[in-house]
PDB file of C-alpha atoms in Angstrom:
ATOM      1  CA  MET A   1       0.000   0.000   0.000  1.00 68.00           C
ATOM      2  CA  ALA A   2       1.156   3.528  -0.750  1.00 82.00           C
ATOM      3  CA  THR A   3       2.432   5.770   2.036  1.00 88.00           C
ATOM      4  CA  LEU A   4       0.276   8.855   2.584  1.00 95.00           C
ATOM      5  CA  HIS A   5       2.066  12.149   3.185  1.00 96.00           C
ATOM      6  CA  LEU A   6       0.092  15.083   4.570  1.00 97.00           C
ATOM      7  CA  ALA A   7       1.469  18.325   3.146  1.00 96.00           C
ATOM      8  CA  SER A   8       0.188  20.484   5.988  1.00 93.00           C
ATOM      9  CA  GLY A   9       1.318  21.782   9.347  1.00 89.00           C
ATOM     10  CA  SER A  10      -2.291  22.047  10.530  1.00 91.00           C
ATOM     11  CA  PRO A  11      -2.913  20.134  13.753  1.00 93.00           C
ATOM     12  CA  ARG A  12      -6.611  20.055  12.852  1.00 94.00           C
ATOM     13  CA  ARG A  13      -5.951  18.201   9.598  1.00 96.00           C
ATOM     14  CA  ARG A  14      -3.706  15.728  11.425  1.00 96.00           C
ATOM     15  CA  GLU A  15      -6.450  15.110  13.999  1.00 96.00           C
ATOM     16  CA  LEU A  16      -9.109  14.600  11.327  1.00 96.00           C
ATOM     17  CA  LEU A  17      -7.037  12.059   9.390  1.00 96.00           C
ATOM     18  CA  ALA A  18      -6.206  10.220  12.609  1.00 94.00           C
ATOM     19  CA  GLN A  19      -9.911  10.253  13.522  1.00 95.00           C
ATOM     20  CA  VAL A  20     -10.745   8.077  10.501  1.00 95.00           C
ATOM     21  CA  GLY A  21      -7.788   5.744  11.032  1.00 94.00           C
ATOM     22  CA  VAL A  22      -5.587   6.810   8.122  1.00 94.00           C
ATOM     23  CA  PRO A  23      -1.852   6.528   8.852  1.00 94.00           C
ATOM     24  CA  PHE A  24       0.274   9.291   7.387  1.00 95.00           C
ATOM     25  CA  VAL A  25       3.587  11.088   7.528  1.00 94.00           C
ATOM     26  CA  THR A  26       3.529  14.864   7.888  1.00 95.00           C
ATOM     27  CA  LEU A  27       5.624  17.145   5.726  1.00 94.00           C
ATOM     28  CA  ILE A  28       5.560  20.894   5.272  1.00 88.00           C
ATOM     29  CA  ALA A  29       5.076  22.262   1.770  1.00 86.00           C
ATOM     30  CA  SER A  30       5.633  26.010   1.574  1.00 89.00           C
ATOM     31  CA  ILE A  31       3.871  27.799  -1.261  1.00 95.00           C
ATOM     32  CA  ASP A  32       2.827  31.359  -2.043  1.00 94.00           C
ATOM     33  CA  GLU A  33      -0.781  31.637  -0.845  1.00 93.00           C
ATOM     34  CA  THR A  34      -1.499  34.979  -2.510  1.00 93.00           C
ATOM     35  CA  ALA A  35      -4.733  35.028  -4.488  1.00 93.00           C
ATOM     36  CA  LEU A  36      -4.369  35.786  -8.182  1.00 95.00           C
ATOM     37  CA  PRO A  37      -6.085  38.919  -9.544  1.00 94.00           C
ATOM     38  CA  ASP A  38      -9.845  38.280  -9.941  1.00 93.00           C
ATOM     39  CA  GLU A  39      -9.399  34.638  -8.895  1.00 96.00           C
ATOM     40  CA  PRO A  40     -12.713  33.163  -7.712  1.00 96.00           C
ATOM     41  CA  ALA A  41     -12.556  31.753  -4.167  1.00 97.00           C
ATOM     42  CA  GLU A  42     -13.369  28.206  -5.260  1.00 97.00           C
ATOM     43  CA  ARG A  43     -10.579  28.206  -7.828  1.00 98.00           C
ATOM     44  CA  TYR A  44      -8.224  29.759  -5.253  1.00 97.00           C
ATOM     45  CA  VAL A  45      -8.669  27.026  -2.608  1.00 97.00           C
ATOM     46  CA  GLU A  46      -8.438  24.259  -5.193  1.00 98.00           C
ATOM     47  CA  ARG A  47      -5.267  25.749  -6.696  1.00 98.00           C
ATOM     48  CA  LEU A  48      -3.635  26.028  -3.264  1.00 97.00           C
ATOM     49  CA  ALA A  49      -4.565  22.469  -2.288  1.00 98.00           C
ATOM     50  CA  ARG A  50      -3.082  21.177  -5.545  1.00 98.00           C
ATOM     51  CA  GLU A  51       0.062  23.317  -5.214  1.00 97.00           C
ATOM     52  CA  LYS A  52       0.615  22.110  -1.633  1.00 97.00           C
ATOM     53  CA  ALA A  53       0.260  18.474  -2.712  1.00 97.00           C
ATOM     54  CA  LEU A  54       2.583  18.962  -5.696  1.00 96.00           C
ATOM     55  CA  ALA A  55       5.167  20.823  -3.580  1.00 96.00           C
ATOM     56  CA  GLY A  56       4.995  18.027  -1.039  1.00 95.00           C
ATOM     57  CA  LEU A  57       5.555  15.393  -3.713  1.00 94.00           C
ATOM     58  CA  ALA A  58       8.485  17.386  -5.139  1.00 92.00           C
ATOM     59  CA  SER A  59      10.120  17.439  -1.686  1.00 91.00           C
ATOM     60  CA  LEU A  60      10.171  13.639  -1.448  1.00 90.00           C
ATOM     61  CA  PRO A  61      12.840  11.372  -2.883  1.00 85.00           C
ATOM     62  CA  ALA A  62      11.589   9.682  -6.021  1.00 75.00           C
ATOM     63  CA  ALA A  63       9.214   7.058  -4.646  1.00 59.00           C
ATOM     64  CA  ALA A  64       6.614   5.311  -6.727  1.00 63.00           C
ATOM     65  CA  ASP A  65       4.434   4.498  -3.728  1.00 80.00           C
ATOM     66  CA  ALA A  66       4.035   8.024  -2.289  1.00 90.00           C
ATOM     67  CA  VAL A  67       0.650   9.754  -2.213  1.00 95.00           C
ATOM     68  CA  VAL A  68       0.567  13.371  -1.033  1.00 97.00           C
ATOM     69  CA  LEU A  69      -2.496  15.142   0.336  1.00 98.00           C
ATOM     70  CA  GLY A  70      -2.807  18.925   0.235  1.00 98.00           C
ATOM     71  CA  ALA A  71      -5.729  20.975   1.519  1.00 97.00           C
ATOM     72  CA  ASP A  72      -6.775  24.584   1.891  1.00 96.00           C
ATOM     73  CA  THR A  73      -9.687  26.367   3.544  1.00 96.00           C
ATOM     74  CA  ALA A  74     -11.081  29.837   2.870  1.00 96.00           C
ATOM     75  CA  VAL A  75     -13.821  31.787   4.599  1.00 97.00           C
ATOM     76  CA  VAL A  76     -15.748  33.864   2.074  1.00 98.00           C
ATOM     77  CA  LEU A  77     -18.056  36.785   2.877  1.00 98.00           C
ATOM     78  CA  ASP A  78     -19.726  38.782   0.113  1.00 95.00           C
ATOM     79  CA  GLY A  79     -17.345  37.235  -2.427  1.00 93.00           C
ATOM     80  CA  ARG A  80     -14.264  38.313  -0.464  1.00 94.00           C
ATOM     81  CA  ILE A  81     -11.775  35.796   0.943  1.00 95.00           C
ATOM     82  CA  LEU A  82     -11.180  36.412   4.638  1.00 95.00           C
ATOM     83  CA  GLY A  83      -7.709  35.078   5.404  1.00 90.00           C
ATOM     84  CA  LYS A  84      -5.921  34.636   8.689  1.00 91.00           C
ATOM     85  CA  PRO A  85      -6.019  37.874  10.688  1.00 95.00           C
ATOM     86  CA  LEU A  86      -3.026  40.156  10.242  1.00 94.00           C
ATOM     87  CA  ASP A  87      -3.365  41.547  13.758  1.00 96.00           C
ATOM     88  CA  ARG A  88      -5.883  42.303  16.532  1.00 95.00           C
ATOM     89  CA  ALA A  89      -7.634  45.082  14.601  1.00 96.00           C
ATOM     90  CA  ASP A  90      -8.018  42.867  11.526  1.00 96.00           C
ATOM     91  CA  ALA A  91      -9.410  39.998  13.627  1.00 96.00           C
ATOM     92  CA  LEU A  92     -11.927  42.251  15.375  1.00 96.00           C
ATOM     93  CA  ALA A  93     -13.049  43.754  12.052  1.00 96.00           C
ATOM     94  CA  THR A  94     -13.464  40.269  10.566  1.00 97.00           C
ATOM     95  CA  LEU A  95     -15.499  38.996  13.515  1.00 97.00           C
ATOM     96  CA  ALA A  96     -17.663  42.137  13.375  1.00 97.00           C
ATOM     97  CA  ALA A  97     -18.289  41.509   9.667  1.00 97.00           C
ATOM     98  CA  LEU A  98     -19.303  37.879  10.374  1.00 98.00           C
ATOM     99  CA  SER A  99     -21.558  38.804  13.319  1.00 98.00           C
ATOM    100  CA  GLY A 100     -25.225  38.031  12.665  1.00 98.00           C
ATOM    101  CA  ARG A 101     -24.524  36.912   9.110  1.00 98.00           C
ATOM    102  CA  GLU A 102     -24.076  33.853   6.972  1.00 98.00           C
ATOM    103  CA  HIS A 103     -20.793  33.169   5.193  1.00 98.00           C
ATOM    104  CA  GLN A 104     -19.340  30.428   3.047  1.00 98.00           C
ATOM    105  CA  VAL A 105     -16.460  28.139   3.961  1.00 98.00           C
ATOM    106  CA  LEU A 106     -14.682  26.477   1.046  1.00 98.00           C
ATOM    107  CA  THR A 107     -12.264  23.630   1.629  1.00 98.00           C
ATOM    108  CA  ALA A 108     -10.345  21.892  -1.131  1.00 98.00           C
ATOM    109  CA  VAL A 109      -8.508  18.612  -0.833  1.00 98.00           C
ATOM    110  CA  ALA A 110      -6.040  17.352  -3.456  1.00 98.00           C
ATOM    111  CA  LEU A 111      -4.181  14.061  -3.819  1.00 98.00           C
ATOM    112  CA  VAL A 112      -1.101  13.564  -5.960  1.00 97.00           C
ATOM    113  CA  ALA A 113       0.747  10.375  -6.893  1.00 95.00           C
ATOM    114  CA  GLY A 114       3.219  10.360  -9.763  1.00 90.00           C
ATOM    115  CA  GLN A 115       1.561  12.308 -12.586  1.00 91.00           C
ATOM    116  CA  ARG A 116      -1.962  11.835 -11.225  1.00 95.00           C
ATOM    117  CA  VAL A 117      -3.678  14.788  -9.503  1.00 97.00           C
ATOM    118  CA  GLU A 118      -7.272  14.678  -8.223  1.00 98.00           C
ATOM    119  CA  SER A 119      -9.090  17.292  -6.170  1.00 98.00           C
ATOM    120  CA  ARG A 120     -12.472  18.177  -4.701  1.00 98.00           C
ATOM    121  CA  VAL A 121     -13.914  21.421  -3.327  1.00 98.00           C
ATOM    122  CA  VAL A 122     -16.550  21.346  -0.594  1.00 98.00           C
ATOM    123  CA  ALA A 123     -18.732  24.372   0.158  1.00 98.00           C
ATOM    124  CA  SER A 124     -20.469  24.857   3.511  1.00 98.00           C
ATOM    125  CA  ARG A 125     -22.625  27.690   4.851  1.00 98.00           C
ATOM    126  CA  VAL A 126     -22.074  28.958   8.389  1.00 98.00           C
ATOM    127  CA  ARG A 127     -24.232  31.490  10.229  1.00 98.00           C
ATOM    128  CA  PHE A 128     -22.955  33.449  13.220  1.00 98.00           C
ATOM    129  CA  ARG A 129     -25.352  34.778  15.806  1.00 98.00           C
ATOM    130  CA  ALA A 130     -24.986  38.473  16.573  1.00 98.00           C
ATOM    131  CA  LEU A 131     -21.918  38.897  18.773  1.00 97.00           C
ATOM    132  CA  ARG A 132     -22.417  40.803  22.007  1.00 94.00           C
ATOM    133  CA  ALA A 133     -20.241  43.759  22.978  1.00 89.00           C
ATOM    134  CA  GLY A 134     -16.806  42.589  24.069  1.00 95.00           C
ATOM    135  CA  GLU A 135     -17.126  39.006  22.785  1.00 96.00           C
ATOM    136  CA  ALA A 136     -14.816  39.469  19.792  1.00 96.00           C
ATOM    137  CA  GLU A 137     -12.232  41.161  22.033  1.00 96.00           C
ATOM    138  CA  ALA A 138     -12.471  38.359  24.608  1.00 97.00           C
ATOM    139  CA  TYR A 139     -12.150  35.751  21.856  1.00 97.00           C
ATOM    140  CA  TRP A 140      -9.075  37.496  20.424  1.00 97.00           C
ATOM    141  CA  ALA A 141      -7.510  37.493  23.890  1.00 96.00           C
ATOM    142  CA  THR A 142      -7.640  33.661  23.956  1.00 97.00           C
ATOM    143  CA  GLY A 143      -5.146  33.529  21.076  1.00 95.00           C
ATOM    144  CA  GLU A 144      -7.302  31.075  19.143  1.00 94.00           C
ATOM    145  CA  PRO A 145      -8.148  33.277  16.123  1.00 94.00           C
ATOM    146  CA  CYS A 146      -4.529  34.080  15.224  1.00 92.00           C
ATOM    147  CA  ASP A 147      -3.925  31.252  12.734  1.00 88.00           C
ATOM    148  CA  LYS A 148      -7.457  30.573  11.535  1.00 92.00           C
ATOM    149  CA  ALA A 149      -9.000  31.452   8.183  1.00 91.00           C
ATOM    150  CA  GLY A 150     -11.724  33.990   8.858  1.00 95.00           C
ATOM    151  CA  GLY A 151     -10.368  34.546  12.345  1.00 96.00           C
ATOM    152  CA  TYR A 152     -12.227  31.702  14.048  1.00 97.00           C
ATOM    153  CA  GLY A 153     -12.156  27.974  14.725  1.00 95.00           C
ATOM    154  CA  ILE A 154     -15.535  26.202  14.732  1.00 97.00           C
ATOM    155  CA  GLN A 155     -13.979  23.264  16.596  1.00 96.00           C
ATOM    156  CA  GLY A 156     -12.805  25.522  19.403  1.00 95.00           C
ATOM    157  CA  LEU A 157     -14.102  28.397  21.459  1.00 96.00           C
ATOM    158  CA  ALA A 158     -15.864  30.042  18.504  1.00 97.00           C
ATOM    159  CA  ALA A 159     -18.370  27.181  18.398  1.00 97.00           C
ATOM    160  CA  VAL A 160     -20.550  29.375  20.629  1.00 97.00           C
ATOM    161  CA  PHE A 161     -20.858  31.918  17.787  1.00 98.00           C
ATOM    162  CA  VAL A 162     -22.227  29.410  15.254  1.00 98.00           C
ATOM    163  CA  SER A 163     -26.023  29.314  15.153  1.00 98.00           C
ATOM    164  CA  GLN A 164     -26.323  27.265  11.975  1.00 98.00           C
ATOM    165  CA  LEU A 165     -24.194  25.058   9.746  1.00 98.00           C
ATOM    166  CA  GLU A 166     -25.236  23.705   6.377  1.00 98.00           C
ATOM    167  CA  GLY A 167     -22.694  21.352   4.849  1.00 98.00           C
ATOM    168  CA  SER A 168     -19.662  19.513   6.169  1.00 98.00           C
ATOM    169  CA  TYR A 169     -18.495  20.201   9.713  1.00 98.00           C
ATOM    170  CA  SER A 170     -15.120  18.543   9.058  1.00 98.00           C
ATOM    171  CA  ALA A 171     -14.642  20.708   5.952  1.00 98.00           C
ATOM    172  CA  VAL A 172     -15.189  23.835   8.045  1.00 97.00           C
ATOM    173  CA  VAL A 173     -12.589  22.519  10.504  1.00 97.00           C
ATOM    174  CA  GLY A 174     -10.172  22.049   7.588  1.00 96.00           C
ATOM    175  CA  LEU A 175     -10.569  18.675   5.853  1.00 98.00           C
ATOM    176  CA  PRO A 176     -13.786  17.274   4.321  1.00 98.00           C
ATOM    177  CA  LEU A 177     -13.594  13.701   5.586  1.00 97.00           C
ATOM    178  CA  CYS A 178     -16.241  12.150   3.332  1.00 97.00           C
ATOM    179  CA  GLU A 179     -14.637  13.490   0.142  1.00 97.00           C
ATOM    180  CA  THR A 180     -11.102  12.905   1.434  1.00 98.00           C
ATOM    181  CA  VAL A 181     -11.768   9.235   2.168  1.00 97.00           C
ATOM    182  CA  GLN A 182     -13.376   8.796  -1.259  1.00 97.00           C
ATOM    183  CA  LEU A 183     -10.254  10.245  -2.898  1.00 97.00           C
ATOM    184  CA  LEU A 184      -7.938   8.163  -0.723  1.00 96.00           C
ATOM    185  CA  GLU A 185      -9.778   4.994  -1.739  1.00 95.00           C
ATOM    186  CA  GLU A 186      -9.320   5.955  -5.409  1.00 95.00           C
ATOM    187  CA  PHE A 187      -5.573   6.092  -4.653  1.00 95.00           C
ATOM    188  CA  GLY A 188      -5.609   2.701  -2.886  1.00 93.00           C
ATOM    189  CA  ILE A 189      -5.571   3.991   0.710  1.00 94.00           C
ATOM    190  CA  SER A 190      -8.376   2.858   2.999  1.00 91.00           C
ATOM    191  CA  CYS A 191      -9.589   4.363   6.243  1.00 90.00           C
ATOM    192  CA  TRP A 192     -10.105   2.584   9.572  1.00 88.00           C
ATOM    193  CA  GLN A 193      -6.579   1.151   9.572  1.00 80.00           C
ATOM    194  CA  VAL A 194      -6.122   0.371  13.241  1.00 62.00           C
TER     195      VAL A 194
END
């Protein structure tokens, strides 16, 4: 069976793969994550997932049995990609923009082996309740929003902000498990390996 390499430093993606019993080796694949001019959000996340997987494969010694998984998540509000907050002010502005509104979370997963590249994009809708005065500031003070797309983590403290979710919870966390397992099976890697 092929060895799966996860081209991501995300602890959430590691936890999700472990949750479904898929053994893997982690590697870091650095790429430029700047959006291209007028690049639609869906195309952006898919491109980044593919580039991460390809960069990961390129970093490995030539091995015919290596499969590399790359993924990317974007929070999208009014057609605008909300990245990781630059600083406190950016995080507070982002949380204020999300307050009482629905936004889209797009997560792409890509698998690469040899010359073969396959990817999927999963779209979910998340609604925040209206945030009370001081909540965004208190949330920022926890440190949790610093490295999260859109400035929040649904699997963490920000779960209390989410009033509705339509779509894939695991995709909002950072890896759509249903679609990921389907892709892995197409590449000869099964889940529930205990």
